Amino acid sequence: MPSTARATHLTRRGLLAAGGALGLGAALVACGGDKKDGAAAPSASAKSGSWEFKDDRGLTVKAKSAPKRIVAFTGTAAALHDFGIEVVGVFGPTYVEDPKTKEKKPDVQAGDLDITKVKVIGNVWGEFKIEEYLKLQPEVLITDMWEKNDLWYVPAEQKDKILKIAPSVALWASDLSMPAVLQRHADLAASLGADVQTAQIKTDKARFEAAAERVRKAAKGKKDIKVLIGSGSPDLFYVSTPVRPTDTLFFKELGVNLVVPTKLDQGGWFEGLSWENVDKYKADVIMLDNRTGTLQPEQLKAKPTWGALPAVKAGQVIPRVTEPVYSYAKCAPLLEDLAKALENAKKVS
């Protein structure tokens, strides 16, 4: 699992982070119930140009027209980009700056966003520049939701002020399987005016579905191969449960034999292991958190117990995109990489 900077609080928000004006904008209002499924389809009136969208909190956001000045969490913005919707501003891991040259390169969560054409109002956990947000004259704020009503990368201490500036839309990034989450992002993009039936998107979706079947077939043929979902930090190695993240939920549905940790944190996300006990769970393949802020294979070489793990010695460690960009174009390769790893995996545990 993700990062460790705030792992002492043993919360999903804290763990993942290390790895994060009234009246401005359109006249939007939010109302609605509290249904978790968020399954209601979006709607827009072509005649009146009005817009509304029911998000995964059960809140319905309405406006006289579809918002154009959108500010979003970086990963969500990257997904909207792939579906044909652009944003004016982002918050969350967007770029990595070279300490020597000061050159800014896109973070893994930025996908295909052109980071030079969006205003970055926060690049790390806890950073959300409200004054810069105001200048963007946002019509809607869009982000992920890992826990009910907890807006991802919107600082809790600033939340009330931020939500007074413009209405918000939140989409689940957990507790629903990946295909359902992808559909919700497509629904949102469509409501905002995107054509989600383009030839390219249809091709991307077909590739995703084919990759899913490839994983299913590979998992059926390698039922004895155990796959562990992990994340490295200086002090602890986190083993993720497969029952809450959207990707691992889908892997499980496809038949992948996933390690299930027994002593989860309070939120039910992961088990933290000391490096002395990193071998607690036997695994043939390790999917390792690839986000900025977590230890990568080259850095983990300094951990002798890591190098001693059978999966590591066998070279059966692959990256895990812990916070996927929810477009078919970005999720298809994740399944293809997993399928390939399973097809080539040998029993080593």
Tab-separated table of C-alpha atoms in Angstrom:
chain	number	residue	atom	x	y	z
A	1	MET	CA	0.000	0.000	0.000
A	2	PRO	CA	0.982	3.629	-0.265
A	3	SER	CA	2.917	5.864	1.567
A	4	THR	CA	4.154	6.006	4.973
A	5	ALA	CA	4.614	9.619	5.964
A	6	ARG	CA	1.395	9.649	7.935
A	7	ALA	CA	1.071	5.954	8.531
A	8	THR	CA	1.217	6.422	12.273
A	9	HIS	CA	-2.451	7.366	12.126
A	10	LEU	CA	-3.230	4.055	10.401
A	11	THR	CA	-5.768	5.621	8.096
A	12	ARG	CA	-6.196	5.224	4.361
A	13	ARG	CA	-5.946	8.991	3.947
A	14	GLY	CA	-2.736	9.155	5.946
A	15	LEU	CA	-1.126	6.139	4.367
A	16	LEU	CA	-1.814	7.037	0.769
A	17	ALA	CA	-0.837	10.640	1.152
A	18	ALA	CA	2.949	10.303	1.248
A	19	GLY	CA	3.423	8.345	-1.665
A	20	GLY	CA	-0.606	14.162	-1.647
A	21	ALA	CA	-15.034	33.080	-1.640
A	22	LEU	CA	-18.707	32.488	-1.978
A	23	GLY	CA	-20.479	33.017	-5.254
A	24	LEU	CA	-17.646	32.339	-7.710
A	25	GLY	CA	-18.194	30.086	-10.684
A	26	ALA	CA	-21.491	28.919	-12.093
A	27	ALA	CA	-24.647	28.991	-10.053
A	28	LEU	CA	-24.562	25.327	-9.069
A	29	VAL	CA	-26.321	23.615	-6.208
A	30	ALA	CA	-25.865	20.200	-4.653
A	31	CYS	CA	-28.565	18.110	-3.101
A	32	GLY	CA	-29.466	14.472	-2.738
A	33	GLY	CA	-29.370	11.355	-0.659
A	34	ASP	CA	-26.672	9.153	0.735
A	35	LYS	CA	-26.599	6.078	-1.478
A	36	LYS	CA	-23.176	4.533	-1.803
A	37	ASP	CA	-23.691	2.878	-5.156
A	38	GLY	CA	-23.841	6.172	-7.060
A	39	ALA	CA	-25.305	4.158	-9.900
A	40	ALA	CA	-27.814	6.685	-11.171
A	41	ALA	CA	-26.999	7.765	-14.699
A	42	PRO	CA	-26.059	11.398	-15.324
A	43	SER	CA	-28.444	13.578	-17.221
A	44	ALA	CA	-28.275	16.737	-19.290
A	45	SER	CA	-30.895	18.597	-21.257
A	46	ALA	CA	-29.897	19.269	-24.835
A	47	LYS	CA	-32.715	21.769	-25.266
A	48	SER	CA	-32.104	23.912	-22.219
A	49	GLY	CA	-28.391	23.217	-21.933
A	50	SER	CA	-28.847	22.477	-18.243
A	51	TRP	CA	-26.527	20.039	-16.514
A	52	GLU	CA	-26.772	17.735	-13.576
A	53	PHE	CA	-24.789	14.796	-12.259
A	54	LYS	CA	-25.409	12.507	-9.316
A	55	ASP	CA	-22.074	11.661	-7.739
A	56	ASP	CA	-21.078	8.691	-5.594
A	57	ARG	CA	-22.014	10.454	-2.369
A	58	GLY	CA	-25.579	10.484	-3.645
A	59	LEU	CA	-25.417	14.251	-4.188
A	60	THR	CA	-26.836	15.755	-7.365
A	61	VAL	CA	-24.973	18.783	-8.692
A	62	LYS	CA	-26.895	21.047	-11.100
A	63	ALA	CA	-26.046	24.032	-13.297
A	64	LYS	CA	-27.568	26.040	-16.101
A	65	SER	CA	-24.925	24.572	-18.407
A	66	ALA	CA	-22.172	21.977	-18.242
A	67	PRO	CA	-19.172	23.347	-16.302
A	68	LYS	CA	-16.154	24.314	-18.374
A	69	ARG	CA	-13.861	25.658	-15.680
A	70	ILE	CA	-13.096	22.377	-13.955
A	71	VAL	CA	-10.531	21.843	-11.216
A	72	ALA	CA	-9.801	18.223	-10.375
A	73	PHE	CA	-7.555	15.824	-8.531
A	74	THR	CA	-4.672	15.028	-10.881
A	75	GLY	CA	-5.573	11.394	-11.498
A	76	THR	CA	-9.216	12.268	-12.095
A	77	ALA	CA	-8.190	15.042	-14.479
A	78	ALA	CA	-6.011	12.559	-16.371
A	79	ALA	CA	-8.966	10.191	-16.743
A	80	LEU	CA	-11.250	12.996	-17.941
A	81	HIS	CA	-8.571	13.990	-20.461
A	82	ASP	CA	-8.624	10.486	-21.937
A	83	PHE	CA	-12.406	10.724	-22.243
A	84	GLY	CA	-12.175	14.127	-23.956
A	85	ILE	CA	-12.667	16.629	-21.127
A	86	GLU	CA	-9.970	19.154	-20.179
A	87	VAL	CA	-9.552	20.939	-16.850
A	88	VAL	CA	-8.106	24.331	-15.952
A	89	GLY	CA	-6.477	23.306	-12.678
A	90	VAL	CA	-5.300	20.268	-10.740
A	91	PHE	CA	-4.300	19.294	-7.225
A	92	GLY	CA	-2.441	16.194	-6.129
A	93	PRO	CA	0.793	14.587	-7.389
A	94	THR	CA	1.285	16.221	-10.781
A	95	TYR	CA	5.019	16.583	-11.346
A	96	VAL	CA	8.367	15.502	-9.998
A	97	GLU	CA	11.072	18.158	-9.939
A	98	ASP	CA	14.679	17.255	-10.583
A	99	PRO	CA	16.600	18.657	-7.576
A	100	LYS	CA	19.547	19.634	-9.769
A	101	THR	CA	18.016	20.932	-12.981
A	102	LYS	CA	14.625	21.923	-11.504
A	103	GLU	CA	13.057	20.310	-14.565
A	104	LYS	CA	9.483	19.188	-13.928
A	105	LYS	CA	8.439	15.812	-15.265
A	106	PRO	CA	4.887	14.449	-15.073
A	107	ASP	CA	4.118	12.305	-12.057
A	108	VAL	CA	2.855	8.795	-12.781
A	109	GLN	CA	-0.629	9.955	-11.747
A	110	ALA	CA	-0.686	12.730	-14.348
A	111	GLY	CA	-1.184	10.288	-17.216
A	112	ASP	CA	-1.194	12.151	-20.533
A	113	LEU	CA	-2.011	15.544	-19.040
A	114	ASP	CA	0.058	18.399	-20.418
A	115	ILE	CA	1.269	19.692	-17.057
A	116	THR	CA	2.386	22.953	-18.659
A	117	LYS	CA	-1.194	23.810	-19.621
A	118	VAL	CA	-2.946	23.320	-16.303
A	119	LYS	CA	-2.591	25.357	-13.136
A	120	VAL	CA	-1.180	23.223	-10.339
A	121	ILE	CA	-2.667	24.464	-7.068
A	122	GLY	CA	-1.206	21.645	-5.004
A	123	ASN	CA	1.433	19.032	-5.807
A	124	VAL	CA	1.865	17.287	-2.465
A	125	TRP	CA	-0.314	16.056	0.355
A	126	GLY	CA	-1.881	18.904	2.327
A	127	GLU	CA	-1.151	21.546	-0.312
A	128	PHE	CA	-4.192	23.306	-1.782
A	129	LYS	CA	-3.626	26.955	-2.653
A	130	ILE	CA	-7.034	28.496	-2.104
A	131	GLU	CA	-6.074	31.902	-3.540
A	132	GLU	CA	-4.918	30.251	-6.769
A	133	TYR	CA	-8.098	28.175	-6.798
A	134	LEU	CA	-10.178	31.341	-6.546
A	135	LYS	CA	-8.306	32.921	-9.449
A	136	LEU	CA	-9.302	29.990	-11.650
A	137	GLN	CA	-12.976	30.881	-11.135
A	138	PRO	CA	-13.885	27.197	-10.797
A	139	GLU	CA	-17.352	26.006	-11.691
A	140	VAL	CA	-16.884	22.551	-10.187
A	141	LEU	CA	-14.290	20.603	-8.204
A	142	ILE	CA	-13.922	16.892	-8.996
A	143	THR	CA	-11.979	14.311	-7.021
A	144	ASP	CA	-11.789	10.691	-5.876
A	145	MET	CA	-13.273	9.242	-2.725
A	146	TRP	CA	-11.608	6.367	-0.826
A	147	GLU	CA	-13.836	6.702	2.228
A	148	LYS	CA	-17.413	7.962	2.298
A	149	ASN	CA	-17.575	11.779	2.014
A	150	ASP	CA	-13.776	12.090	2.282
A	151	LEU	CA	-12.619	14.147	-0.703
A	152	TRP	CA	-9.231	12.929	-1.850
A	153	TYR	CA	-6.401	15.468	-1.539
A	154	VAL	CA	-8.772	18.169	-0.304
A	155	PRO	CA	-7.159	19.107	3.045
A	156	ALA	CA	-9.580	18.465	5.909
A	157	GLU	CA	-8.654	21.730	7.623
A	158	GLN	CA	-9.516	23.707	4.459
A	159	LYS	CA	-12.447	21.644	3.260
A	160	ASP	CA	-15.231	23.958	4.447
A	161	LYS	CA	-13.670	27.007	2.786
A	162	ILE	CA	-12.930	25.130	-0.424
A	163	LEU	CA	-16.434	23.735	-0.779
A	164	LYS	CA	-17.946	27.211	-0.437
A	165	ILE	CA	-16.146	28.341	-3.572
A	166	ALA	CA	-17.650	25.827	-6.000
A	167	PRO	CA	-19.705	22.636	-5.834
A	168	SER	CA	-17.927	19.304	-5.771
A	169	VAL	CA	-18.267	15.918	-7.423
A	170	ALA	CA	-16.763	12.798	-5.833
A	171	LEU	CA	-16.356	9.391	-7.469
A	172	TRP	CA	-15.484	6.181	-5.667
A	173	ALA	CA	-11.892	4.986	-5.962
A	174	SER	CA	-12.506	2.018	-3.666
A	175	ASP	CA	-15.093	-0.588	-2.715
A	176	LEU	CA	-16.296	-0.899	-6.327
A	177	SER	CA	-14.693	-3.097	-8.964
A	178	MET	CA	-12.636	-1.399	-11.665
A	179	PRO	CA	-15.168	-1.762	-14.533
A	180	ALA	CA	-17.843	0.000	-12.460
A	181	VAL	CA	-15.453	2.829	-11.571
A	182	LEU	CA	-14.422	3.210	-15.207
A	183	GLN	CA	-18.053	3.475	-16.212
A	184	ARG	CA	-18.668	6.190	-13.637
A	185	HIS	CA	-15.799	8.257	-15.045
A	186	ALA	CA	-17.163	7.766	-18.551
A	187	ASP	CA	-20.619	8.820	-17.317
A	188	LEU	CA	-19.202	11.985	-15.794
A	189	ALA	CA	-17.242	12.856	-18.934
A	190	ALA	CA	-20.332	12.287	-21.069
A	191	SER	CA	-22.403	14.560	-18.848
A	192	LEU	CA	-19.765	17.266	-19.261
A	193	GLY	CA	-20.075	17.077	-23.035
A	194	ALA	CA	-17.578	14.433	-24.100
A	195	ASP	CA	-18.285	11.925	-26.840
A	196	VAL	CA	-17.421	8.692	-25.070
A	197	GLN	CA	-18.346	6.596	-28.103
A	198	THR	CA	-15.442	7.664	-30.301
A	199	ALA	CA	-13.569	5.041	-32.274
A	200	GLN	CA	-10.538	5.470	-30.015
A	201	ILE	CA	-12.474	4.993	-26.784
A	202	LYS	CA	-14.241	1.947	-28.238
A	203	THR	CA	-10.843	0.535	-29.186
A	204	ASP	CA	-9.473	1.241	-25.720
A	205	LYS	CA	-12.482	-0.432	-24.083
A	206	ALA	CA	-12.139	-3.494	-26.299
A	207	ARG	CA	-8.467	-3.700	-25.364
A	208	PHE	CA	-9.411	-3.479	-21.669
A	209	GLU	CA	-11.981	-6.257	-21.990
A	210	ALA	CA	-9.559	-8.467	-23.905
A	211	ALA	CA	-6.899	-7.892	-21.263
A	212	ALA	CA	-9.361	-8.849	-18.538
A	213	GLU	CA	-10.085	-12.135	-20.293
A	214	ARG	CA	-6.361	-12.738	-20.646
A	215	VAL	CA	-5.945	-12.291	-16.879
A	216	ARG	CA	-8.868	-14.635	-16.245
A	217	LYS	CA	-7.335	-17.306	-18.464
A	218	ALA	CA	-3.865	-16.878	-16.948
A	219	ALA	CA	-5.237	-17.033	-13.400
A	220	LYS	CA	-7.163	-20.211	-14.194
A	221	GLY	CA	-3.982	-21.843	-15.453
A	222	LYS	CA	-1.888	-20.646	-12.494
A	223	LYS	CA	-4.175	-21.175	-9.509
A	224	ASP	CA	-1.204	-22.067	-7.303
A	225	ILE	CA	0.587	-18.760	-7.961
A	226	LYS	CA	0.077	-16.436	-5.008
A	227	VAL	CA	0.215	-12.692	-5.701
A	228	LEU	CA	0.989	-10.200	-2.941
A	229	ILE	CA	0.074	-6.511	-3.185
A	230	GLY	CA	2.713	-4.479	-1.337
A	231	SER	CA	4.196	-1.056	-0.709
A	232	GLY	CA	7.577	-0.227	0.734
A	233	SER	CA	8.532	2.497	3.191
A	234	PRO	CA	11.740	3.028	5.195
A	235	ASP	CA	10.296	1.421	8.329
A	236	LEU	CA	7.489	-0.857	7.199
A	237	PHE	CA	6.288	-2.993	4.329
A	238	TYR	CA	2.539	-2.725	3.763
A	239	VAL	CA	0.548	-5.700	2.532
A	240	SER	CA	-2.743	-4.574	1.027
A	241	THR	CA	-6.055	-6.348	1.353
A	242	PRO	CA	-7.607	-7.176	-2.014
A	243	VAL	CA	-11.178	-6.522	-0.890
A	244	ARG	CA	-11.290	-2.703	-0.987
A	245	PRO	CA	-9.098	-1.275	-3.797
A	246	THR	CA	-10.849	-1.237	-7.160
A	247	ASP	CA	-8.018	-2.925	-9.059
A	248	THR	CA	-7.476	-5.805	-6.654
A	249	LEU	CA	-11.221	-6.324	-6.327
A	250	PHE	CA	-11.282	-6.870	-10.071
A	251	PHE	CA	-8.200	-9.108	-9.986
A	252	LYS	CA	-9.976	-11.198	-7.369
A	253	GLU	CA	-13.101	-11.423	-9.537
A	254	LEU	CA	-10.913	-12.596	-12.405
A	255	GLY	CA	-9.603	-15.457	-10.284
A	256	VAL	CA	-6.155	-14.195	-9.283
A	257	ASN	CA	-4.905	-15.916	-6.123
A	258	LEU	CA	-4.221	-12.884	-3.936
A	259	VAL	CA	-2.591	-12.859	-0.497
A	260	VAL	CA	-5.061	-11.708	2.157
A	261	PRO	CA	-3.398	-10.130	5.235
A	262	THR	CA	-4.895	-11.140	8.576
A	263	LYS	CA	-4.208	-8.136	10.824
A	264	LEU	CA	-5.596	-5.105	9.044
A	265	ASP	CA	-5.401	-1.470	10.088
A	266	GLN	CA	-8.434	0.291	11.540
A	267	GLY	CA	-9.747	1.217	8.098
A	268	GLY	CA	-9.419	-2.320	6.780
A	269	TRP	CA	-6.839	-1.500	4.121
A	270	PHE	CA	-3.467	-3.049	4.917
A	271	GLU	CA	-1.172	-4.758	7.379
A	272	GLY	CA	2.132	-3.113	8.203
A	273	LEU	CA	5.062	-5.492	8.603
A	274	SER	CA	8.465	-4.682	10.030
A	275	TRP	CA	11.264	-5.429	7.618
A	276	GLU	CA	12.351	-8.238	9.930
A	277	ASN	CA	8.959	-9.881	9.364
A	278	VAL	CA	8.514	-9.026	5.702
A	279	ASP	CA	8.405	-12.746	4.862
A	280	LYS	CA	5.243	-13.377	6.913
A	281	TYR	CA	3.183	-14.134	3.805
A	282	LYS	CA	4.375	-16.509	1.107
A	283	ALA	CA	4.138	-15.084	-2.391
A	284	ASP	CA	5.269	-16.037	-5.874
A	285	VAL	CA	4.622	-12.636	-7.444
A	286	ILE	CA	4.757	-9.222	-5.769
A	287	MET	CA	2.947	-6.221	-7.182
A	288	LEU	CA	4.815	-3.216	-5.785
A	289	ASP	CA	3.318	0.255	-5.342
A	290	ASN	CA	4.819	2.427	-8.085
A	291	ARG	CA	3.875	5.860	-6.757
A	292	THR	CA	6.267	8.675	-6.049
A	293	GLY	CA	7.139	8.598	-2.367
A	294	THR	CA	7.216	4.809	-1.997
A	295	LEU	CA	10.358	2.706	-2.153
A	296	GLN	CA	11.067	1.200	-5.559
A	297	PRO	CA	13.091	-1.970	-6.341
A	298	GLU	CA	16.393	-0.118	-6.674
A	299	GLN	CA	15.922	1.504	-3.258
A	300	LEU	CA	14.734	-1.746	-1.708
A	301	LYS	CA	18.060	-3.360	-2.483
A	302	ALA	CA	19.236	-1.768	0.765
A	303	LYS	CA	16.796	-4.033	2.657
A	304	PRO	CA	18.430	-7.491	3.012
A	305	THR	CA	15.153	-9.153	3.969
A	306	TRP	CA	13.554	-7.840	0.806
A	307	GLY	CA	16.254	-9.350	-1.351
A	308	ALA	CA	15.773	-12.687	0.394
A	309	LEU	CA	12.107	-13.002	-0.584
A	310	PRO	CA	11.548	-15.839	-3.105
A	311	ALA	CA	9.573	-13.622	-5.488
A	312	VAL	CA	12.349	-11.027	-5.465
A	313	LYS	CA	15.086	-13.589	-6.031
A	314	ALA	CA	13.080	-15.032	-8.916
A	315	GLY	CA	12.634	-11.605	-10.506
A	316	GLN	CA	8.860	-11.853	-10.139
A	317	VAL	CA	8.178	-8.304	-8.941
A	318	ILE	CA	6.039	-6.045	-11.115
A	319	PRO	CA	4.828	-2.464	-10.612
A	320	ARG	CA	1.376	-1.863	-9.228
A	321	VAL	CA	-0.398	1.326	-10.238
A	322	THR	CA	-1.953	1.859	-6.828
A	323	GLU	CA	-4.022	4.857	-7.905
A	324	PRO	CA	-5.073	4.066	-11.472
A	325	VAL	CA	-6.064	6.693	-13.987
A	326	TYR	CA	-9.621	5.530	-14.609
A	327	SER	CA	-9.776	5.430	-18.371
A	328	TYR	CA	-9.794	2.319	-20.540
A	329	ALA	CA	-6.595	3.500	-22.193
A	330	LYS	CA	-4.715	3.545	-18.885
A	331	CYS	CA	-6.275	0.508	-17.203
A	332	ALA	CA	-5.855	-1.944	-20.093
A	333	PRO	CA	-2.034	-2.020	-19.769
A	334	LEU	CA	-2.338	-2.780	-16.039
A	335	LEU	CA	-4.248	-5.949	-16.839
A	336	GLU	CA	-1.899	-6.872	-19.668
A	337	ASP	CA	1.109	-6.565	-17.376
A	338	LEU	CA	-0.560	-8.732	-14.722
A	339	ALA	CA	-1.563	-11.341	-17.294
A	340	LYS	CA	2.006	-11.513	-18.602
A	341	ALA	CA	3.377	-11.864	-15.071
A	342	LEU	CA	1.000	-14.722	-14.314
A	343	GLU	CA	1.717	-16.469	-17.611
A	344	ASN	CA	5.447	-16.396	-16.923
A	345	ALA	CA	5.362	-16.957	-13.173
A	346	LYS	CA	6.959	-19.955	-11.537
A	347	LYS	CA	6.021	-21.404	-8.165
A	348	VAL	CA	8.770	-20.235	-5.805
A	349	SER	CA	7.107	-19.903	-2.406
